[in-house]
CSV table of C-alpha atoms in Angstrom, one decimal:
chain,number,residue,atom,x,y,z
A,1,MET,CA,-6.6,7.9,3.5
A,2,LEU,CA,-7.3,4.4,2.4
A,3,LYS,CA,-6.2,1.4,4.5
A,4,LEU,CA,-6.5,-2.2,3.4
A,5,VAL,CA,-5.5,-5.0,5.8
A,6,GLY,CA,-5.2,-8.8,5.0
A,7,VAL,CA,-6.7,-8.6,1.5
A,8,GLU,CA,-6.9,-12.0,-0.3
A,9,THR,CA,-8.1,-12.5,-3.8
A,10,PHE,CA,-8.7,-15.7,-5.9
A,11,TYR,CA,-9.0,-16.3,-9.6
A,12,GLY,CA,-10.8,-19.6,-9.7
A,13,LYS,CA,-8.7,-21.9,-7.5
A,14,ILE,CA,-5.6,-19.7,-7.8
A,15,LYS,CA,-4.8,-17.5,-4.9
A,16,ALA,CA,-3.6,-14.2,-6.4
A,17,LEU,CA,-3.2,-12.0,-3.3
A,18,HIS,CA,-1.9,-13.5,0.0
A,19,GLY,CA,-2.8,-11.2,2.9
A,20,ILE,CA,-1.8,-7.9,1.3
A,21,SER,CA,-1.9,-4.8,3.6
A,22,LEU,CA,-1.6,-1.3,2.0
A,23,GLU,CA,-2.0,2.2,3.2
A,24,VAL,CA,-2.5,5.0,0.7
A,25,SER,CA,-2.4,8.7,1.7
A,26,GLU,CA,-4.4,11.5,0.1
A,27,GLY,CA,-3.0,12.4,-3.3
A,28,GLN,CA,-1.2,9.1,-3.9
A,29,LEU,CA,-1.9,6.9,-6.9
A,30,VAL,CA,-1.3,3.1,-6.4
A,31,CYS,CA,-1.6,0.3,-8.9
A,32,ILE,CA,-1.3,-3.4,-8.1
A,33,LEU,CA,0.0,-5.4,-11.1
A,34,GLY,CA,0.3,-9.1,-11.3
């Protein structure tokens, strides 16, 4: 299992992800598009 909590990402001065939390179980495929 993969667990992400409170992820934030910036592209230059632009905040692209705002505190994203995500839990992925074994065998799942997840894609974040934006």
